[in-house]
PDB file of C-alpha atoms in Angstrom:
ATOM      1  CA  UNK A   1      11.065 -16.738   1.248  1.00 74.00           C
ATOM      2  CA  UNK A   2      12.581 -15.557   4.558  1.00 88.00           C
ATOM      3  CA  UNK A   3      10.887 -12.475   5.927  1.00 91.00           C
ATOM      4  CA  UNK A   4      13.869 -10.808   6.833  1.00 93.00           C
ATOM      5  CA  UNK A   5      15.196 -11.226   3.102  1.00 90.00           C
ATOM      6  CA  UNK A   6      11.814  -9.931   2.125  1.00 89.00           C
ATOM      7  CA  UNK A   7      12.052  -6.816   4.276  1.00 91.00           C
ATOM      8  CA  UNK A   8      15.929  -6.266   3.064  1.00 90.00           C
ATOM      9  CA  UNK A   9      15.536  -6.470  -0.725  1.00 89.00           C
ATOM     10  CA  UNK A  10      12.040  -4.864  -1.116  1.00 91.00           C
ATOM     11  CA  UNK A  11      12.081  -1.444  -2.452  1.00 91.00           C
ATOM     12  CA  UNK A  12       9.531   0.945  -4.636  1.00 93.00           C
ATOM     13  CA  UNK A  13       9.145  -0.199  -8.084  1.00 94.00           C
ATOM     14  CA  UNK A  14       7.895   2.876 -10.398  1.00 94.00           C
ATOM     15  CA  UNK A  15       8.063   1.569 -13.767  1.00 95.00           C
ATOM     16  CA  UNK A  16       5.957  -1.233 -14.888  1.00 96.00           C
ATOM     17  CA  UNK A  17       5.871  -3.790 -17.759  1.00 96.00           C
ATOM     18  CA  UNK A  18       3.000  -3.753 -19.698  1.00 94.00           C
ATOM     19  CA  UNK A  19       2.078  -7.373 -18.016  1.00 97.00           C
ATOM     20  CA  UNK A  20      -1.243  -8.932 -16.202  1.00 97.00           C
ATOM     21  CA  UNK A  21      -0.993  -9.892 -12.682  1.00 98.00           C
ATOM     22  CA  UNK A  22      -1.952 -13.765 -12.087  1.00 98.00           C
ATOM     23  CA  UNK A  23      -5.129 -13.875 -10.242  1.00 98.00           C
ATOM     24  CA  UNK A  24      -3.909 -16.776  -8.044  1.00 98.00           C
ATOM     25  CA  UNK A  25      -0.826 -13.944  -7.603  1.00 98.00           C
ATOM     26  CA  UNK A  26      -3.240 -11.018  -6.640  1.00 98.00           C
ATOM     27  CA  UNK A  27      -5.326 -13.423  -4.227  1.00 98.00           C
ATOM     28  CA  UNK A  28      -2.448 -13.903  -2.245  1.00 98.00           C
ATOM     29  CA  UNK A  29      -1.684 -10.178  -2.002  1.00 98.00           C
ATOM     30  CA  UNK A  30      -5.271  -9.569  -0.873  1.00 98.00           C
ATOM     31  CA  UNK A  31      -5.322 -12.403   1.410  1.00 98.00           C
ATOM     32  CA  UNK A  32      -2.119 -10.673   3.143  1.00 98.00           C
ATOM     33  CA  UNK A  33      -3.896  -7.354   3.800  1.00 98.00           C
ATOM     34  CA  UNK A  34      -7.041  -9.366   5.090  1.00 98.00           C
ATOM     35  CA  UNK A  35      -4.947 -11.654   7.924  1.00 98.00           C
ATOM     36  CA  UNK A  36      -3.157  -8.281   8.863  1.00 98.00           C
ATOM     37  CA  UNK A  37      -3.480  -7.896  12.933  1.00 97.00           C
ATOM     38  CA  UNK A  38      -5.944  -4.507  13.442  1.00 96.00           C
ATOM     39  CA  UNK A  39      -7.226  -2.740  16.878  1.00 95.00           C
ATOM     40  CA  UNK A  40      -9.109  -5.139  18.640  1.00 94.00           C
ATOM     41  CA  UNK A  41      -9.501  -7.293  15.091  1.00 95.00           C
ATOM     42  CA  UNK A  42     -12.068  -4.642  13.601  1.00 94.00           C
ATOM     43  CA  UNK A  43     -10.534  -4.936  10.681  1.00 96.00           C
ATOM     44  CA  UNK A  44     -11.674  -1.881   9.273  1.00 94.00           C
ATOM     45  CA  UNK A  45     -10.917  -1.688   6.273  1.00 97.00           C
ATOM     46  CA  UNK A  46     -11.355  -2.245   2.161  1.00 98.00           C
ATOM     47  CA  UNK A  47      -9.095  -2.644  -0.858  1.00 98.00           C
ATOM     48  CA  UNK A  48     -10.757  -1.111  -3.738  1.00 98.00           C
ATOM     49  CA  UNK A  49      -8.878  -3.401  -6.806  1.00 98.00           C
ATOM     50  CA  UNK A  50      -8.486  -0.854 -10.210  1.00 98.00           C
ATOM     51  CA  UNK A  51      -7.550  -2.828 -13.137  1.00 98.00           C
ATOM     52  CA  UNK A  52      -9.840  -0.573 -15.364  1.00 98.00           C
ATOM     53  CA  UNK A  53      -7.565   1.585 -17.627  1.00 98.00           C
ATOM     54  CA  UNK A  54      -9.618   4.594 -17.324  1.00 98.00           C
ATOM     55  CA  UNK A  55     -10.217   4.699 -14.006  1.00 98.00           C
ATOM     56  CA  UNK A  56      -6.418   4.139 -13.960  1.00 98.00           C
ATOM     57  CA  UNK A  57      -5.852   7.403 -15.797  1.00 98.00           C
ATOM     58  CA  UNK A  58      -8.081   9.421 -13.470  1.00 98.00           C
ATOM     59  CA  UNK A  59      -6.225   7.827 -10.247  1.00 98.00           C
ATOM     60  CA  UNK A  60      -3.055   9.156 -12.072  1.00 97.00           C
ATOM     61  CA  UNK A  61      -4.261  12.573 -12.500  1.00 97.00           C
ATOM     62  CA  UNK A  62      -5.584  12.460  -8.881  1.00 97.00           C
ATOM     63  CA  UNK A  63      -1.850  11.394  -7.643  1.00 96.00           C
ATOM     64  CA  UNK A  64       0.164  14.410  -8.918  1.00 94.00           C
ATOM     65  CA  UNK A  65      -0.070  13.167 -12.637  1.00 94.00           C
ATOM     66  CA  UNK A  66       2.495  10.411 -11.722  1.00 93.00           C
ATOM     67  CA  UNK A  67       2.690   8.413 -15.279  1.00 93.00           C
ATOM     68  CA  UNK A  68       3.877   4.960 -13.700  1.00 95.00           C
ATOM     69  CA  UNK A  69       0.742   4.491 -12.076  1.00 96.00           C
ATOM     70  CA  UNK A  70      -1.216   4.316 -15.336  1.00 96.00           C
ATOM     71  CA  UNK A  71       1.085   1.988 -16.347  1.00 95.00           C
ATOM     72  CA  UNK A  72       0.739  -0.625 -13.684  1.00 97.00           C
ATOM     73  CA  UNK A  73      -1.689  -3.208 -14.064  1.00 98.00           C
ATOM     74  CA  UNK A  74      -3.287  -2.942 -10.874  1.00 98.00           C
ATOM     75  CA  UNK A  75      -3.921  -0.584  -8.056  1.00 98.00           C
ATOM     76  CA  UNK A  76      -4.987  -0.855  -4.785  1.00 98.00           C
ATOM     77  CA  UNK A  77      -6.833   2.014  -3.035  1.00 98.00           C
ATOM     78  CA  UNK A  78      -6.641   1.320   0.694  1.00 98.00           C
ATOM     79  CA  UNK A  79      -9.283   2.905   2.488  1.00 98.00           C
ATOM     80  CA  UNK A  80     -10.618   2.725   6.630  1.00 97.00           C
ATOM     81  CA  UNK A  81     -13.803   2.448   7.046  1.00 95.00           C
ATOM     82  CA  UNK A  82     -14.740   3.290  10.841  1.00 86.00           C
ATOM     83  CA  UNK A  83     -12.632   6.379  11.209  1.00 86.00           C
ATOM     84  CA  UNK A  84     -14.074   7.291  14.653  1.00 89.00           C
ATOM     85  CA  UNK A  85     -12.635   4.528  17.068  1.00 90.00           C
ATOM     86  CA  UNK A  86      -9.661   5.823  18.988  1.00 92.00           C
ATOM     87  CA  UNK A  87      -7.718   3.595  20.513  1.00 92.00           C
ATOM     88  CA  UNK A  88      -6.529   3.927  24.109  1.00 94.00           C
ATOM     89  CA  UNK A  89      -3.002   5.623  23.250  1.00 95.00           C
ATOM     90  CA  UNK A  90      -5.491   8.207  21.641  1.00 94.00           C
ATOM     91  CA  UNK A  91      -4.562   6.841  18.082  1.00 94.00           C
ATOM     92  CA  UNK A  92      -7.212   6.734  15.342  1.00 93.00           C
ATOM     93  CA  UNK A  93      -6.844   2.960  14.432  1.00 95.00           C
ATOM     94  CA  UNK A  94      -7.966   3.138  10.989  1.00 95.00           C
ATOM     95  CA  UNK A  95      -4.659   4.560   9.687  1.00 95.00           C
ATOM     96  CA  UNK A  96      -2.425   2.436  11.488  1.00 96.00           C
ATOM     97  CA  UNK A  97      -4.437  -0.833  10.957  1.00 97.00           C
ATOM     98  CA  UNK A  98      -4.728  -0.158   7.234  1.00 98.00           C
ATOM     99  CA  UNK A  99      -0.788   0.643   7.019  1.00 97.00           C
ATOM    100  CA  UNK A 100      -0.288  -2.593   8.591  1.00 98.00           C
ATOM    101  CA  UNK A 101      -2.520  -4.343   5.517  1.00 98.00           C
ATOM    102  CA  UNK A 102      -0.831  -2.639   3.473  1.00 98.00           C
ATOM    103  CA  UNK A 103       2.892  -3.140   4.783  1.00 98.00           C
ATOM    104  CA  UNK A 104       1.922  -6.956   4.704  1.00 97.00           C
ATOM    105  CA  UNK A 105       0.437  -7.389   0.633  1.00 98.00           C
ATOM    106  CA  UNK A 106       3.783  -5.059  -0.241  1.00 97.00           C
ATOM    107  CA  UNK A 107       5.822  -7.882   1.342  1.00 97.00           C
ATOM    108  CA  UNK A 108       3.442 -10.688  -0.334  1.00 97.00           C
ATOM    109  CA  UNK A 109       4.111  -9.004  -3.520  1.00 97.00           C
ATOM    110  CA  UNK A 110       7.390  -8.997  -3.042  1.00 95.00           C
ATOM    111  CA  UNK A 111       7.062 -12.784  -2.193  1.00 96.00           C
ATOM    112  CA  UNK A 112       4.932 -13.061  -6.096  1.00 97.00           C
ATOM    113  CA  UNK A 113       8.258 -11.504  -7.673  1.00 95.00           C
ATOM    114  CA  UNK A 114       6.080  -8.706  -8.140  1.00 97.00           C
ATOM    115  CA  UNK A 115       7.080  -4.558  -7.312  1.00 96.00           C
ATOM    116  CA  UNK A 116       4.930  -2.571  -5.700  1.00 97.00           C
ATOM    117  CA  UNK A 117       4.614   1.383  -4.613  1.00 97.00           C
ATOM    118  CA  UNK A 118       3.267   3.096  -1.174  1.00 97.00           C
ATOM    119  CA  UNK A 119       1.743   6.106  -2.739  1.00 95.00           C
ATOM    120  CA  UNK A 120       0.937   8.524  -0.160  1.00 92.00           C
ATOM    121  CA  UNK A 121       0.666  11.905  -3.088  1.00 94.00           C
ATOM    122  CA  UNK A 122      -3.138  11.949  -4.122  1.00 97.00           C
ATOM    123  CA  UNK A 123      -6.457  14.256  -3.834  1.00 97.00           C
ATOM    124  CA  UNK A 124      -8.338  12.498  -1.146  1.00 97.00           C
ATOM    125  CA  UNK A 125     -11.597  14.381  -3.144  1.00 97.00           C
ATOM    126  CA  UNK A 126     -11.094  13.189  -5.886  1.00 98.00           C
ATOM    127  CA  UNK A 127     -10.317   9.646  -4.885  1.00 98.00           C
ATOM    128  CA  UNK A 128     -13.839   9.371  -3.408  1.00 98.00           C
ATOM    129  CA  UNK A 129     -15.258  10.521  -6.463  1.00 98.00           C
ATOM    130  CA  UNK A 130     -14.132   8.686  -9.255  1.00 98.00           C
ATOM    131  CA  UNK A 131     -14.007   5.582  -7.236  1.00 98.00           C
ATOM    132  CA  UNK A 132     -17.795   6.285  -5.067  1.00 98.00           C
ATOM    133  CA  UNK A 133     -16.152   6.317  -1.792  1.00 98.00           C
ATOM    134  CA  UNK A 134     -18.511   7.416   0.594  1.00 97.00           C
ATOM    135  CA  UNK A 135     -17.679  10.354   2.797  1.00 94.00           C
ATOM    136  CA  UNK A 136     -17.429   8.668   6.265  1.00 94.00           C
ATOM    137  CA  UNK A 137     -14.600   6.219   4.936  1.00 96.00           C
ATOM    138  CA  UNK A 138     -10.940   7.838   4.506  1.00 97.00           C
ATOM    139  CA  UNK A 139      -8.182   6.996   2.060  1.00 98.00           C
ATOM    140  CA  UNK A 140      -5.268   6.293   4.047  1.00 97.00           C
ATOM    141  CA  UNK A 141      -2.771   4.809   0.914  1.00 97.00           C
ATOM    142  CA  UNK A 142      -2.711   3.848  -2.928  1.00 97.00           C
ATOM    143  CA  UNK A 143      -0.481   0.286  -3.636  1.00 98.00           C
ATOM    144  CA  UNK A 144       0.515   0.283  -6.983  1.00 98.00           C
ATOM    145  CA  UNK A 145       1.205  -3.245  -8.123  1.00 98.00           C
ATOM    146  CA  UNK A 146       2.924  -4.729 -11.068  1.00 98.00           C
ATOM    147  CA  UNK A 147       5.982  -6.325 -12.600  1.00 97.00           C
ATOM    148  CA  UNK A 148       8.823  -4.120 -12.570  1.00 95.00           C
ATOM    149  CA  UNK A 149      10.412  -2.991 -15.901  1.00 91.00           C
ATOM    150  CA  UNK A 150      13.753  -3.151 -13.972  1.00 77.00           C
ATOM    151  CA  UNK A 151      15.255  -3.744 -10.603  1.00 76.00           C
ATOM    152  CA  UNK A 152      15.452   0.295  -8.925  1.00 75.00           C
ATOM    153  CA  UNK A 153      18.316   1.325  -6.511  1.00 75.00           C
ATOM    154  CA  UNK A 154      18.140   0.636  -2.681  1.00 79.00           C
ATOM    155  CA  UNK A 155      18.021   3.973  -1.443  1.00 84.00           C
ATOM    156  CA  UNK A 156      19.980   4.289   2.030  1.00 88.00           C
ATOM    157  CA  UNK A 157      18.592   3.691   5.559  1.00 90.00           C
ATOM    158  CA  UNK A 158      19.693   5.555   8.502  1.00 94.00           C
ATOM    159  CA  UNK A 159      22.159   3.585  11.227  1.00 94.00           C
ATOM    160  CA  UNK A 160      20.683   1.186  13.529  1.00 94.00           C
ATOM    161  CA  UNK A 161      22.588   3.584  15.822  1.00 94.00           C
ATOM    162  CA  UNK A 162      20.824   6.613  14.493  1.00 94.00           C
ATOM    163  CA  UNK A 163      17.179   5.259  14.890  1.00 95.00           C
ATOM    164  CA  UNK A 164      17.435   3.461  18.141  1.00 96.00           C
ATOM    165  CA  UNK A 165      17.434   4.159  22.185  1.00 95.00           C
ATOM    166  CA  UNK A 166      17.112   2.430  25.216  1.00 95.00           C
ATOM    167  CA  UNK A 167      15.350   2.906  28.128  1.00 96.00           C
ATOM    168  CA  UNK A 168      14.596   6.592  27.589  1.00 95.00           C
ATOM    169  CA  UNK A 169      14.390   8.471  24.557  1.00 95.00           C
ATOM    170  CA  UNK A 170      17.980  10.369  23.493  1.00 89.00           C
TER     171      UNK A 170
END
């Protein structure tokens, strides 16, 4: 598939069917997030994979009590793992390099003819208990991953117009 097309026709999928994910499918979502570029290739990172139904329920409760992510067949808890290293611009790298794993296995799921969610609504707390996180390593996102009951609305984007400048900020 095209990347652009990809990019274009992806959107969040929040209702599941009640249907396994392929290993050979998930492999290639995992392998996306571990080629994803990261500050000077620290890849700092790991993908905690919950296909256990119970643990599934307490994620759920720990995101807001958001039923569809019960209901998925897998989640992925994205977490960085050397949350000290600043990069120059004076950016913590963990959160940016771990969005960028996780921006690239949302388009590879896309690619499976799978749907997938960015959940950014959870108790960081409770994350790192029910799934042993230790305390020096941050959750930075939650991927639920699945096949989509149905095909959800685009939602509208802003003008190219609206969202871009030249030369100086306006």
């Amino acid at each position: 598939m095209d990347v652009f097309e990809a990019i274009k026709n992806r959107c969040s999928v929040r209702s599941y069917k009640n249907k396994e994910i392929e290993e050979e499918k998930l492999n290639k979502i995992l392998e996306a997030g571990r080629l994803a570029p990261s500050a000077k290739n620290k890849q700092n990172w790991k993908f905690i994979i919950v296909k256990n139904q119970k643990i599934k329920d307490k994620l759920t409760k720990a995101s807001s009590d958001q039923k569809f992510i019960s209901e998925a067949p897998v989640i992925i808890v994205a977490c960085g793992t050397n949350t000290d290293y600043t990069m120059a611009c004076g950016q913590k790298s963990y959160n940016i390099d771990v969005s960028i794993a996780v921006s690239f296995m949302m388009l590879e799921c896309f690619e499976q003819g799978l749907g997938s969610c960015w959940l950014g609504r959870f108790n960081e707390k409770e994350y790192h208990d029910i799934l042993n996180i230790p305390e020096e390593a941050c959750v930075v996102a939650t991927l639920v991953v699945g096949y989509g009951k149905e095909n959800p609305n685009k939602t509208s984007r802003k003008s190219i117009e609206e969202i871009i400048s030249y030369d100086k900020y306006q």
